[in-house]
XYZ file of C-alpha atoms in Angstrom:
785
model
C 122.583 25.039 13.590
C 124.519 28.294 13.562
C 126.581 29.284 10.532
C 130.238 30.015 11.072
C 133.079 30.129 8.536
C 135.507 27.254 8.850
C 137.749 25.682 6.260
C 135.418 22.944 5.065
C 133.807 23.041 1.614
C 130.045 22.792 1.325
C 130.113 19.377 -0.373
C 132.211 17.802 2.407
C 129.877 19.171 5.075
C 126.867 17.976 3.106
C 128.268 14.446 2.810
C 129.116 14.384 6.498
C 125.631 15.353 7.619
C 123.826 13.257 5.027
C 125.789 10.245 6.232
C 124.295 10.745 9.683
C 120.889 11.769 8.348
C 120.912 14.624 10.835
C 119.784 17.689 8.902
C 118.417 18.681 5.537
C 120.843 20.916 3.723
C 119.625 24.248 2.320
C 121.067 25.856 -0.766
C 122.085 29.011 1.101
C 124.394 27.280 3.571
C 128.073 27.283 2.642
C 129.797 26.501 5.903
C 128.768 25.136 9.240
C 130.264 24.879 12.679
C 128.767 23.409 15.821
C 129.937 24.679 19.181
C 129.707 22.515 22.255
C 130.552 23.676 25.765
C 131.237 21.329 28.621
C 131.413 22.191 32.269
C 131.074 20.592 35.657
C 129.106 23.009 37.797
C 129.068 21.365 41.197
C 131.500 18.936 42.814
C 128.945 16.129 42.903
C 130.643 13.583 40.682
C 134.257 12.824 39.920
C 133.728 10.507 36.956
C 132.979 13.153 34.347
C 136.154 12.727 32.303
C 134.802 9.916 30.122
C 131.799 12.085 29.250
C 134.038 15.078 28.511
C 136.218 12.899 26.266
C 133.225 11.497 24.390
C 131.655 14.929 23.780
C 134.930 16.430 22.580
C 135.800 13.614 20.207
C 132.266 13.124 18.876
C 131.971 16.895 18.406
C 135.231 17.028 16.454
C 134.165 13.947 14.486
C 131.037 15.707 13.157
C 132.987 18.849 12.260
C 132.431 20.902 15.388
C 134.722 23.273 17.204
C 134.588 22.260 20.859
C 135.423 24.379 23.896
C 136.329 23.583 27.486
C 134.919 25.870 30.176
C 137.134 25.415 33.218
C 135.828 25.720 36.784
C 132.156 25.349 35.886
C 129.845 28.361 35.875
C 132.556 30.446 37.535
C 134.775 29.960 34.505
C 131.936 30.898 32.185
C 131.318 34.102 34.130
C 135.024 35.010 34.400
C 135.799 34.132 30.757
C 139.358 34.686 29.531
C 141.587 31.636 29.695
C 138.820 29.689 31.437
C 137.241 29.106 28.009
C 139.636 27.261 25.722
C 139.256 25.294 22.526
C 139.618 21.548 23.000
C 141.616 19.299 20.692
C 141.594 15.574 20.094
C 144.826 15.157 22.038
C 143.681 17.299 24.977
C 141.374 14.492 26.137
C 143.877 11.652 25.702
C 144.541 9.412 28.729
C 141.466 10.768 30.545
C 139.414 7.580 30.855
C 141.230 6.182 33.868
C 141.521 9.501 35.696
C 139.344 10.374 38.648
C 138.092 13.887 39.286
C 137.314 16.205 36.400
C 140.221 17.638 34.440
C 138.348 20.818 33.489
C 137.476 21.613 37.071
C 134.195 22.144 38.839
C 133.093 24.831 41.281
C 130.065 26.429 42.878
C 129.365 29.919 41.583
C 127.354 32.565 43.448
C 127.795 35.029 40.580
C 125.855 32.850 38.154
C 122.858 32.956 40.461
C 122.528 36.680 39.722
C 121.376 38.193 36.443
C 124.533 40.269 36.316
C 126.653 37.113 36.460
C 124.613 35.423 33.746
C 124.974 38.573 31.610
C 128.774 38.283 31.827
C 128.545 34.589 30.937
C 126.380 35.337 27.894
C 128.869 37.979 26.731
C 131.766 35.543 27.030
C 129.928 32.893 25.023
C 128.788 35.257 22.256
C 132.339 36.547 21.849
C 133.355 32.996 20.929
C 130.209 32.152 18.978
C 129.108 29.460 21.443
C 125.381 28.745 21.367
C 125.302 25.018 22.169
C 125.940 23.845 25.722
C 126.531 20.340 27.010
C 126.013 20.549 30.757
C 127.244 17.869 33.153
C 125.943 18.258 36.690
C 123.144 17.695 39.164
C 119.610 19.094 39.232
C 120.801 22.487 40.514
C 123.349 22.860 37.710
C 120.844 21.768 35.074
C 118.141 24.078 36.443
C 120.600 26.977 36.264
C 121.424 26.104 32.679
C 117.743 26.046 31.732
C 117.196 29.459 33.377
C 120.174 30.752 31.384
C 118.562 29.426 28.199
C 115.196 31.032 28.978
C 116.839 34.396 29.665
C 119.135 34.229 26.635
C 117.224 36.560 24.302
C 116.781 39.121 27.089
C 120.468 38.919 27.972
C 121.461 39.506 24.346
C 119.137 42.496 24.151
C 120.755 43.946 27.266
C 124.235 43.387 25.813
C 123.202 45.236 22.645
C 121.795 48.087 24.745
C 125.083 48.353 26.653
C 127.030 48.364 23.385
C 128.945 45.189 24.253
C 127.720 43.359 21.129
C 126.122 44.591 17.906
C 122.690 43.787 16.503
C 124.191 41.401 13.922
C 125.734 39.242 16.652
C 122.451 39.277 18.553
C 120.626 37.947 15.502
C 123.346 35.431 14.619
C 123.417 33.895 18.102
C 119.761 34.395 18.927
C 119.084 30.916 20.342
C 120.878 28.952 23.052
C 120.599 25.146 22.915
C 121.176 22.933 25.951
C 121.580 19.201 26.479
C 122.259 17.867 29.966
C 123.974 14.812 31.379
C 123.516 13.993 35.039
C 126.693 13.617 37.061
C 125.847 12.695 40.649
C 127.066 9.852 42.832
C 123.773 9.947 44.768
C 121.708 8.807 41.748
C 119.123 11.330 42.913
C 117.850 12.581 39.548
C 114.439 11.358 38.389
C 114.134 10.144 34.816
C 117.308 8.050 34.632
C 118.064 4.625 36.081
C 121.694 5.539 36.728
C 123.673 8.770 36.866
C 127.333 9.131 35.937
C 129.488 8.397 38.987
C 127.056 6.262 40.982
C 128.582 2.907 40.053
C 132.104 4.104 40.900
C 130.879 5.346 44.292
C 129.379 1.909 44.937
C 132.777 0.386 44.125
C 134.390 2.515 46.830
C 131.690 1.570 49.370
C 131.941 -2.151 48.647
C 135.745 -2.021 48.831
C 135.420 -0.610 52.362
C 132.777 -3.161 53.372
C 134.858 -6.048 52.030
C 137.876 -4.768 53.971
C 135.786 -4.446 57.139
C 134.447 -7.978 56.759
C 137.966 -9.439 56.678
C 138.850 -7.770 59.994
C 135.685 -9.230 61.521
C 136.973 -12.769 61.109
C 138.827 -12.343 64.396
C 136.493 -9.921 66.198
C 132.811 -9.999 66.999
C 131.850 -6.490 66.016
C 129.039 -4.349 64.745
C 129.925 -1.793 62.089
C 127.802 1.274 61.368
C 128.713 2.531 57.911
C 127.605 6.033 56.896
C 127.417 6.669 53.150
C 126.519 9.774 51.180
C 122.947 10.620 50.271
C 121.498 13.713 51.961
C 118.185 13.379 50.151
C 118.520 10.061 48.308
C 119.078 6.619 49.780
C 120.197 4.848 46.600
C 123.825 4.323 47.648
C 122.789 3.060 51.072
C 120.092 0.750 49.727
C 122.114 -0.810 46.919
C 125.271 -1.182 49.011
C 123.144 -2.882 51.700
C 121.851 -5.317 49.072
C 125.353 -5.830 47.700
C 126.994 -6.619 51.046
C 124.131 -8.379 52.833
C 123.747 -5.748 55.548
C 121.546 -6.465 58.558
C 119.808 -3.079 58.583
C 119.603 -0.048 56.309
C 118.275 3.456 56.973
C 117.386 5.775 54.080
C 115.602 9.147 53.888
C 112.812 8.118 51.464
C 111.593 5.216 53.587
C 111.966 6.069 57.291
C 111.535 3.133 59.688
C 108.303 2.669 61.602
C 108.102 3.874 65.187
C 109.809 1.402 67.482
C 112.454 0.558 64.902
C 115.200 0.732 67.515
C 113.872 -2.318 69.364
C 113.292 -4.285 66.147
C 116.801 -3.551 64.906
C 118.386 -4.610 68.197
C 116.322 -7.814 68.250
C 117.528 -8.704 64.761
C 121.167 -7.978 65.592
C 120.880 -10.048 68.766
C 119.337 -12.960 66.866
C 122.146 -12.852 64.289
C 124.779 -12.839 66.995
C 123.046 -15.786 68.705
C 123.278 -17.601 65.360
C 127.074 -17.378 65.604
C 127.376 -14.545 63.093
C 130.533 -12.651 63.966
C 129.743 -9.471 62.092
C 126.773 -7.101 61.932
C 126.621 -4.320 59.354
C 124.248 -1.361 59.489
C 124.211 1.032 56.522
C 123.052 4.602 57.215
C 122.503 7.252 54.545
C 123.752 10.637 55.768
C 120.250 12.037 55.259
C 118.408 9.219 57.064
C 115.364 10.369 59.049
C 112.590 8.894 61.149
C 108.830 9.286 60.562
C 108.911 12.698 62.251
C 111.673 13.983 59.914
C 114.185 13.820 62.763
C 117.719 12.933 61.685
C 119.052 9.432 62.390
C 122.827 9.754 62.640
C 125.419 6.993 62.567
C 126.538 7.996 66.056
C 122.962 7.653 67.329
C 122.730 4.153 65.838
C 126.047 3.185 67.434
C 124.930 4.398 70.865
C 121.705 2.400 70.545
C 123.586 -0.829 69.858
C 126.129 -0.232 72.625
C 123.589 0.776 75.280
C 120.954 -1.871 74.543
C 123.094 -4.825 73.468
C 126.579 -4.066 74.732
C 128.099 -5.027 71.362
C 131.542 -3.759 70.397
C 130.528 -1.205 67.752
C 132.486 0.982 65.347
C 131.395 3.834 63.089
C 132.934 4.349 59.645
C 132.045 7.521 57.753
C 133.164 7.214 54.152
C 132.749 10.878 53.226
C 134.585 12.050 50.120
C 136.257 8.674 49.633
C 133.117 7.822 47.668
C 133.832 10.587 45.167
C 137.412 9.582 44.448
C 139.311 6.763 42.845
C 139.419 5.295 39.372
C 136.080 5.232 37.536
C 134.488 1.833 37.034
C 134.009 0.191 33.639
C 130.249 0.779 33.860
C 130.712 4.516 34.443
C 133.186 4.829 31.569
C 130.820 3.089 29.169
C 127.767 4.984 30.447
C 129.515 8.351 30.215
C 130.841 7.578 26.721
C 127.397 6.582 25.462
C 125.780 9.601 27.096
C 128.409 11.981 25.692
C 127.879 10.800 22.132
C 124.092 10.914 22.577
C 124.369 14.494 23.878
C 126.221 15.632 20.743
C 123.634 13.932 18.507
C 120.871 15.666 20.473
C 122.540 19.045 19.956
C 122.846 18.392 16.227
C 119.113 17.780 15.998
C 118.094 20.737 18.178
C 116.042 23.561 16.683
C 115.036 26.938 18.063
C 111.771 25.427 19.330
C 113.303 22.349 20.960
C 113.077 22.245 24.742
C 116.223 21.618 26.766
C 116.637 17.882 27.261
C 118.646 15.570 29.469
C 120.213 12.352 28.197
C 119.119 9.445 30.403
C 119.519 5.695 30.765
C 116.413 3.524 30.901
C 117.291 -0.133 31.323
C 119.979 -0.530 28.675
C 118.685 2.173 26.314
C 119.580 5.829 25.897
C 116.580 8.168 26.013
C 116.087 11.916 25.948
C 113.721 13.528 28.420
C 112.651 17.156 28.857
C 115.070 18.644 31.351
C 112.571 20.547 33.448
C 110.127 17.614 33.670
C 112.930 15.589 35.285
C 113.955 18.478 37.546
C 110.365 19.052 38.670
C 109.852 15.373 39.469
C 113.143 15.347 41.391
C 111.917 18.324 43.418
C 108.585 16.570 43.993
C 110.467 13.804 45.841
C 111.696 16.269 48.444
C 108.251 17.848 48.728
C 106.739 14.415 49.352
C 109.342 13.692 52.040
C 108.808 17.061 53.698
C 105.073 16.304 53.728
C 105.729 12.830 55.203
C 104.297 11.156 52.058
C 107.056 8.585 52.041
C 105.409 5.964 49.829
C 104.935 8.643 47.193
C 108.617 9.596 47.518
C 109.678 5.997 46.890
C 107.356 5.755 43.895
C 108.746 8.977 42.437
C 112.289 7.677 42.784
C 111.722 4.874 40.268
C 110.524 1.394 39.463
C 110.321 -0.669 42.653
C 106.774 -2.045 42.698
C 106.254 -5.706 43.541
C 103.491 -8.076 44.498
C 103.192 -10.384 47.479
C 102.219 -13.995 46.873
C 102.808 -16.653 49.484
C 102.710 -20.434 49.095
C 104.482 -23.618 50.133
C 106.433 -25.491 47.458
C 109.861 -27.070 47.042
C 112.166 -25.082 44.752
C 115.646 -26.168 43.645
C 118.381 -23.751 42.619
C 121.576 -24.700 40.758
C 124.467 -23.078 38.920
C 125.252 -24.302 35.408
C 128.299 -23.686 33.210
C 131.433 -21.730 34.046
C 131.617 -19.715 37.281
C 130.754 -16.014 37.126
C 131.130 -13.382 39.826
C 127.688 -12.535 41.160
C 126.314 -16.091 41.065
C 126.457 -16.305 44.851
C 124.557 -13.022 45.232
C 121.846 -14.427 42.950
C 121.632 -17.696 44.911
C 121.413 -15.822 48.212
C 118.644 -13.609 46.877
C 116.700 -16.550 45.447
C 116.967 -18.565 48.658
C 115.868 -15.754 50.948
C 113.051 -14.515 48.696
C 111.880 -18.105 48.282
C 111.873 -18.736 52.027
C 110.075 -15.438 52.695
C 107.363 -16.531 50.268
C 106.878 -19.808 52.092
C 108.900 -22.200 49.905
C 111.350 -24.844 51.015
C 114.563 -24.159 49.111
C 116.962 -26.860 47.921
C 120.540 -26.284 46.738
C 121.980 -28.523 44.007
C 125.777 -28.816 44.003
C 127.843 -29.003 40.785
C 125.057 -28.246 38.345
C 123.282 -31.026 36.434
C 126.068 -33.448 37.310
C 125.341 -33.043 40.991
C 121.614 -33.152 40.240
C 121.618 -36.666 38.780
C 124.073 -37.836 41.455
C 121.712 -36.657 44.199
C 123.892 -33.860 45.595
C 120.803 -32.026 46.810
C 120.116 -30.619 50.255
C 117.814 -28.110 51.857
C 119.351 -24.664 52.174
C 118.143 -22.258 54.844
C 118.233 -18.542 55.496
C 121.436 -18.523 57.533
C 123.260 -20.844 55.102
C 123.641 -18.069 52.523
C 124.807 -15.362 54.930
C 127.826 -13.502 53.595
C 127.510 -14.961 50.102
C 126.930 -11.681 48.269
C 130.516 -10.502 48.144
C 132.141 -13.844 47.349
C 133.309 -14.650 43.829
C 132.975 -17.909 41.937
C 130.198 -20.387 42.716
C 129.875 -21.655 46.292
C 127.340 -24.240 45.105
C 129.805 -25.511 42.545
C 129.108 -25.490 38.835
C 129.814 -27.810 35.907
C 129.271 -27.674 32.146
C 127.498 -31.065 32.138
C 124.201 -31.095 30.196
C 121.178 -33.079 31.424
C 120.140 -35.008 28.262
C 122.171 -38.158 29.009
C 120.922 -38.306 32.586
C 117.293 -37.207 32.244
C 115.959 -40.372 33.901
C 118.148 -39.906 36.977
C 117.307 -36.190 37.202
C 113.577 -37.005 37.018
C 114.101 -39.580 39.760
C 115.783 -37.010 42.011
C 112.989 -34.505 41.376
C 110.472 -37.158 42.387
C 112.512 -38.132 45.452
C 112.791 -34.543 46.748
C 109.378 -33.494 45.397
C 110.892 -30.574 43.470
C 108.098 -28.299 42.252
C 110.175 -25.693 40.377
C 113.712 -25.103 39.080
C 115.849 -21.968 39.053
C 119.005 -22.221 36.925
C 121.729 -19.566 37.133
C 124.311 -19.866 34.392
C 125.499 -19.231 30.860
C 124.998 -20.905 27.500
C 124.992 -24.404 29.031
C 122.076 -23.358 31.215
C 119.910 -22.405 28.246
C 120.859 -25.651 26.480
C 119.996 -27.526 29.673
C 116.567 -25.940 30.092
C 115.813 -26.718 26.427
C 116.724 -30.382 26.961
C 114.565 -30.594 30.083
C 111.681 -29.005 28.205
C 112.027 -31.505 25.358
C 111.804 -34.418 27.834
C 108.517 -33.340 29.426
C 106.542 -35.712 27.231
C 108.349 -38.646 28.819
C 108.818 -37.496 32.383
C 105.917 -35.879 34.248
C 108.336 -34.777 36.990
C 109.764 -32.198 34.557
C 106.377 -30.527 34.072
C 107.241 -27.780 36.550
C 108.017 -24.061 36.191
C 111.614 -23.521 35.107
C 113.395 -20.198 34.815
C 116.945 -19.376 33.853
C 118.920 -16.322 34.981
C 121.881 -15.445 32.697
C 125.266 -15.541 34.432
C 128.416 -15.644 32.320
C 131.406 -13.362 31.798
C 131.049 -13.852 28.034
C 127.599 -12.203 27.956
C 126.624 -14.548 25.121
C 123.182 -15.679 26.309
C 120.402 -15.000 23.780
C 117.455 -13.061 25.144
C 119.392 -10.764 27.480
C 121.462 -7.637 26.904
C 123.443 -8.266 30.098
C 124.560 -11.268 32.150
C 125.669 -11.577 35.759
C 129.475 -11.596 35.873
C 130.143 -9.603 32.703
C 130.561 -6.305 34.563
C 133.118 -7.813 36.939
C 135.051 -9.202 33.969
C 134.956 -5.797 32.267
C 136.355 -4.149 35.394
C 139.138 -6.739 35.511
C 139.994 -5.999 31.869
C 139.803 -2.238 32.378
C 141.927 -2.298 35.525
C 144.559 -4.425 33.795
C 144.615 -2.192 30.720
C 144.999 0.878 32.946
C 147.996 -0.672 34.680
C 149.544 -1.822 31.419
C 149.136 1.624 29.860
C 150.582 3.213 32.989
C 153.621 0.946 32.750
C 154.463 2.616 29.420
C 154.344 6.108 30.898
C 157.628 7.848 30.299
C 159.038 5.019 28.167
C 159.404 4.805 24.405
C 156.336 4.396 22.208
C 154.659 1.062 22.803
C 151.570 -0.857 21.632
C 149.958 -3.514 23.832
C 148.103 -6.514 22.396
C 145.615 -7.873 24.965
C 143.684 -11.154 24.570
C 140.327 -11.401 26.337
C 137.961 -14.288 27.043
C 134.471 -14.701 25.595
C 134.570 -17.762 23.335
C 133.164 -16.604 20.010
C 131.397 -13.639 21.622
C 133.260 -10.349 21.271
C 131.435 -8.487 24.055
C 134.390 -8.314 26.451
C 136.850 -7.233 23.769
C 134.511 -4.608 22.283
C 133.003 -3.048 25.402
C 136.252 -3.486 27.332
C 137.987 -1.675 24.497
C 135.495 1.191 24.762
C 136.028 1.435 28.529
C 139.829 1.250 28.262
C 140.174 3.580 25.272
C 141.488 0.916 22.873
C 142.547 1.681 19.315
C 141.123 -1.560 17.911
C 139.286 -4.698 19.039
C 139.262 -7.853 16.917
C 136.194 -10.066 17.278
C 134.575 -13.049 15.551
C 131.306 -11.235 14.778
C 133.092 -8.634 12.646
C 135.425 -10.526 10.262
C 138.802 -8.951 9.549
C 141.692 -9.717 7.222
C 145.309 -8.746 6.661
C 144.251 -5.431 5.109
C 142.420 -4.467 8.294
C 145.456 -5.368 10.377
C 147.687 -3.298 8.111
C 145.275 -0.350 8.320
C 145.349 -0.504 12.124
C 149.150 -0.553 12.128
C 149.224 2.518 9.888
C 146.713 4.260 12.143
C 148.861 3.577 15.212
C 151.983 4.704 13.365
C 150.395 8.047 12.581
C 149.151 8.296 16.156
C 152.639 7.733 17.570
C 154.080 10.415 15.301
C 151.773 12.985 16.945
C 153.532 12.382 20.265
C 151.161 9.841 21.861
C 153.251 7.270 23.722
C 151.095 4.180 23.777
C 148.444 2.217 21.930
C 146.067 -0.536 22.973
C 144.620 -3.384 20.881
C 142.227 -6.037 22.225
C 141.576 -9.427 20.631
C 138.772 -11.838 21.492
C 140.199 -15.330 22.048
C 138.253 -16.954 19.166
C 138.109 -13.987 16.820
C 140.057 -15.799 14.072
C 141.740 -19.187 14.000
C 144.615 -17.955 11.817
C 145.159 -14.389 13.037
C 146.112 -15.450 16.538
C 147.344 -13.166 19.290
C 150.910 -14.274 18.548
C 150.463 -13.570 14.827
C 149.081 -10.076 15.464
C 151.869 -9.388 17.957
C 154.544 -10.418 15.457
C 152.903 -8.459 12.628
C 152.637 -5.280 14.703
C 156.202 -5.715 15.954
C 157.564 -6.032 12.429
C 155.466 -3.322 10.792
C 155.941 -0.869 13.645
C 159.708 -1.322 13.772
C 161.408 2.030 14.223
C 158.195 3.743 15.370
C 156.909 1.623 18.260
C 157.532 -1.728 19.869
C 154.941 -4.254 21.094
C 154.026 -6.237 24.151
C 151.308 -8.888 24.507
C 149.255 -10.127 27.428
C 146.718 -12.964 27.685
C 144.371 -12.124 30.556
C 142.958 -15.658 30.908
C 140.859 -16.712 33.880
C 141.613 -13.633 35.943
C 138.538 -12.240 34.158
C 136.365 -14.883 35.844
C 137.783 -14.479 39.323
C 137.711 -11.884 42.051
C 134.962 -10.391 44.143
C 131.862 -9.388 42.157
C 131.443 -5.733 41.274
C 128.632 -3.735 42.924
C 126.695 -3.884 39.646
C 126.869 -7.695 39.520
C 125.948 -8.032 43.195
C 122.974 -5.734 42.721
C 121.963 -7.174 39.341
C 122.194 -10.750 40.645
C 120.154 -9.862 43.724
C 117.380 -8.138 41.771
C 117.080 -10.566 38.869
C 117.038 -13.652 41.115
C 114.364 -12.071 43.329
C 112.253 -11.338 40.266
C 112.739 -14.909 39.039
C 111.539 -16.303 42.373
C 108.466 -14.083 42.290
C 107.681 -15.433 38.808
C 108.060 -19.010 40.074
C 105.713 -18.293 42.968
C 103.160 -16.789 40.628
C 103.329 -19.763 38.230
C 103.032 -22.278 41.043
C 100.016 -20.516 42.486
C 98.345 -20.234 39.102
C 98.648 -23.723 37.679
C 101.021 -26.150 39.294
C 101.441 -29.074 36.851
C 98.147 -28.113 35.261
C 98.723 -28.276 31.542
C 102.467 -27.604 31.935
C 103.376 -30.487 29.669
C 102.463 -28.407 26.619
C 102.812 -25.004 28.246
C 105.947 -23.541 26.729
C 105.550 -20.347 28.801
C 106.420 -22.307 31.945
C 110.079 -22.607 30.863
C 111.528 -19.112 30.511
C 114.675 -17.055 30.484
C 114.625 -13.841 32.477
C 116.761 -11.220 30.768
C 117.189 -7.513 30.299
C 115.881 -6.387 26.933
C 116.556 -2.686 26.309
C 114.444 -1.032 29.006
C 112.802 -3.903 30.850
C 113.344 -7.253 32.548
C 111.460 -9.731 30.358
C 110.459 -13.389 30.785
C 110.878 -15.116 27.424
C 109.898 -18.738 26.645
C 113.098 -20.570 25.717
C 111.441 -22.116 22.660
C 111.155 -18.628 21.176
C 114.899 -18.079 21.593
C 115.928 -20.953 19.300
C 115.565 -18.865 16.157
C 117.642 -16.078 17.733
C 120.589 -18.348 18.547
C 123.711 -19.452 16.667
C 124.173 -22.779 18.434
C 127.394 -23.624 16.566
C 129.242 -20.575 17.890
C 127.162 -20.246 21.062
C 126.169 -16.626 20.517
C 122.956 -14.693 19.748
C 122.427 -13.934 16.064
C 121.909 -10.257 16.878
C 123.871 -8.467 19.584
C 123.052 -4.940 20.724
C 126.618 -4.001 21.685
C 127.836 -4.270 18.076
C 126.378 -0.768 17.640
C 128.961 0.485 20.149
C 131.917 -0.626 18.009
C 131.791 2.386 15.685
C 131.756 4.568 18.798
C 135.004 2.982 19.994
C 136.565 3.639 16.565
C 135.342 7.245 16.470
C 136.834 7.949 19.889
C 140.104 6.400 18.659
C 140.076 8.834 15.669
C 139.161 6.391 12.921
C 137.107 7.613 9.976
C 133.945 5.556 10.163
C 130.164 5.904 10.114
C 127.970 5.894 13.189
C 124.466 4.432 13.144
C 122.076 6.882 14.819
C 118.911 4.916 13.995
C 118.753 3.753 17.614
C 119.607 7.103 19.180
C 117.361 8.476 21.882
C 114.187 10.325 21.008
C 112.665 13.049 23.158
C 110.087 11.509 25.467
C 108.151 12.571 28.537
C 108.632 11.502 32.122
C 105.992 8.959 33.097
C 105.131 8.197 36.702
C 103.815 4.667 37.168
C 100.850 4.538 39.516
C 100.591 1.276 41.469
C 97.396 -0.745 41.419
C 95.516 -1.350 44.642
C 96.501 -5.021 44.548
C 100.192 -4.162 44.405
C 102.314 -3.576 47.479
C 105.189 -1.167 47.640
C 108.527 -2.834 48.369
C 110.900 -0.879 50.562
C 113.777 -3.112 49.493
């Protein structure tokens, strides 16, 4: 940490840093200042604003002086007004904005040593020695080169008389932390880059619009999406919309693919399907590294099949628009983690990049990630395509085939993404040789015998539809166990897949408890969490929660916009969630709320008064609007009406209030790309587990085998199968929530970004790790999709 005089006494600085347990304080240090620079270096991603906001506010929170560098590396080279100090207010109202407010540009000058010398001079003049870099692999590689050359650049500046020896010694080390902003998700070492989810939103919006026009026309659509070297957008959007064919650069099709594709399209059309969708990544190639263009695909379909075919090239539409809730939350978490990483950096610390692994923030050596990313292209150039796929990430599977009857049902309240999960389960099950049965209306339909075989074509087009096409009820099975066992015997059901919320986990526990009486229940059972409340124990995330968060965020954006140009106003928003405060808390983080009241964090009249005073002070600084979220069951006495009336009375003369109860709009609508993708992947994994269990020991010792009844959930970094009996101790059954919830650690972050004085727990912050490439076993098969 570099020493710089600012108006903060030693004791205050010491208390601040001790609170975060970040550094040991030496007796010689009197003042401290941390400089953070932010810049977008390449126009790859237009969802950087949330990251910029988080870095600025977290930097100011820990006592730093933070600078904007406008227009990326070009601004750093040019200096002058391109490098300006950032304030708390300068990043207000940024969350919902697309693009990047500080600008982004390519810079030829920075590629030369002379340009980097000018940049170093501009930074030293302002005492900046800590850089937070948001960009792709090229931008991050340039930043690392800049860091490696730093001492030599300073020596050259001293030689030219532009800086003195004292300045060279004072600013002798340059520290760098990177965040990856790229809609292509083409950077190795992270599961998701900032901007990817928003780009998927734009793609799915186009696909959904195309599908509505196809109701009156029999057409084939060829959709070209971005991805010159990475097929992530194409692959995931194909999964999310149920495309018939997808072409990506990392996994070129086998020779003769043209005939196979046309045969599949023809078969679909013969099955009365009115629409065919082909997704093509702009960098798609064949096995000889020859480009496969969208126009070439269109001509193939027209010439060989005579189908009416249209090409849609999305282009820069994918970069624009309002950022999704996922991207806002990801960027906010990454921005805070980047500042913490800079605080802990020493002269010997390698440049790192902040990454997402599962649901956990990690820090990885920057150049290890860059080198692995470059290895992908080398593997593709050398036609080692399986290696390229393996380098991209975790997509290894196994192939087991058998012939059993598997039933799938939805339980509890509807959640967007349920249909995508059912479709995935049905098609994976059929491909593995099972006969799949659909149960309508949950356990109620089960005991009434509303069961029928469901085939491949029956789930066509389900991915993008909201709600539950199978129907779902909250009915639990305990009172009807005998009838359910009878139906399982009648249809010879060998395994159960339940997709639902808290009722689903209660249901699987009741079925498990009845195994001693009914042999028919001694079958593999797995539950996939699907609920907007995200209150299922054993999983960090549930299908449907992301869609609900986007609904909340979109509504908050519109409500805040409605106050633009009017007098000062505070909005009180009530969210769903039962006793679980996930939607209010994480929605508040994504929407930039000033407070979020939840059941898990008790509050009283003093807290309400403190929040009113905070908003009053905020309004006096010139900010026009405030936002407060309240979980529906946060407190039986401090209702939404009570809080609205209290704020209205206490804020009289400074601001007025409005209230809004969002209600069931949070459950409705088309599922977000994240929920479509998450539902597809988790249901496929659940079906593979069922197949494995059936092949291993069908009804052999399952009566007492607790591992045969599991919940599949995301725990930090991995998808984990957990026996439901082990989840009992983790569950508050009275309030229908887990006893420990990971997202509670994000609440202080929301308060910090809203300028509250609070502490932030860094015990779970990312630690520097190394990139690990998983080598598949000989018995494992690589899965292209």
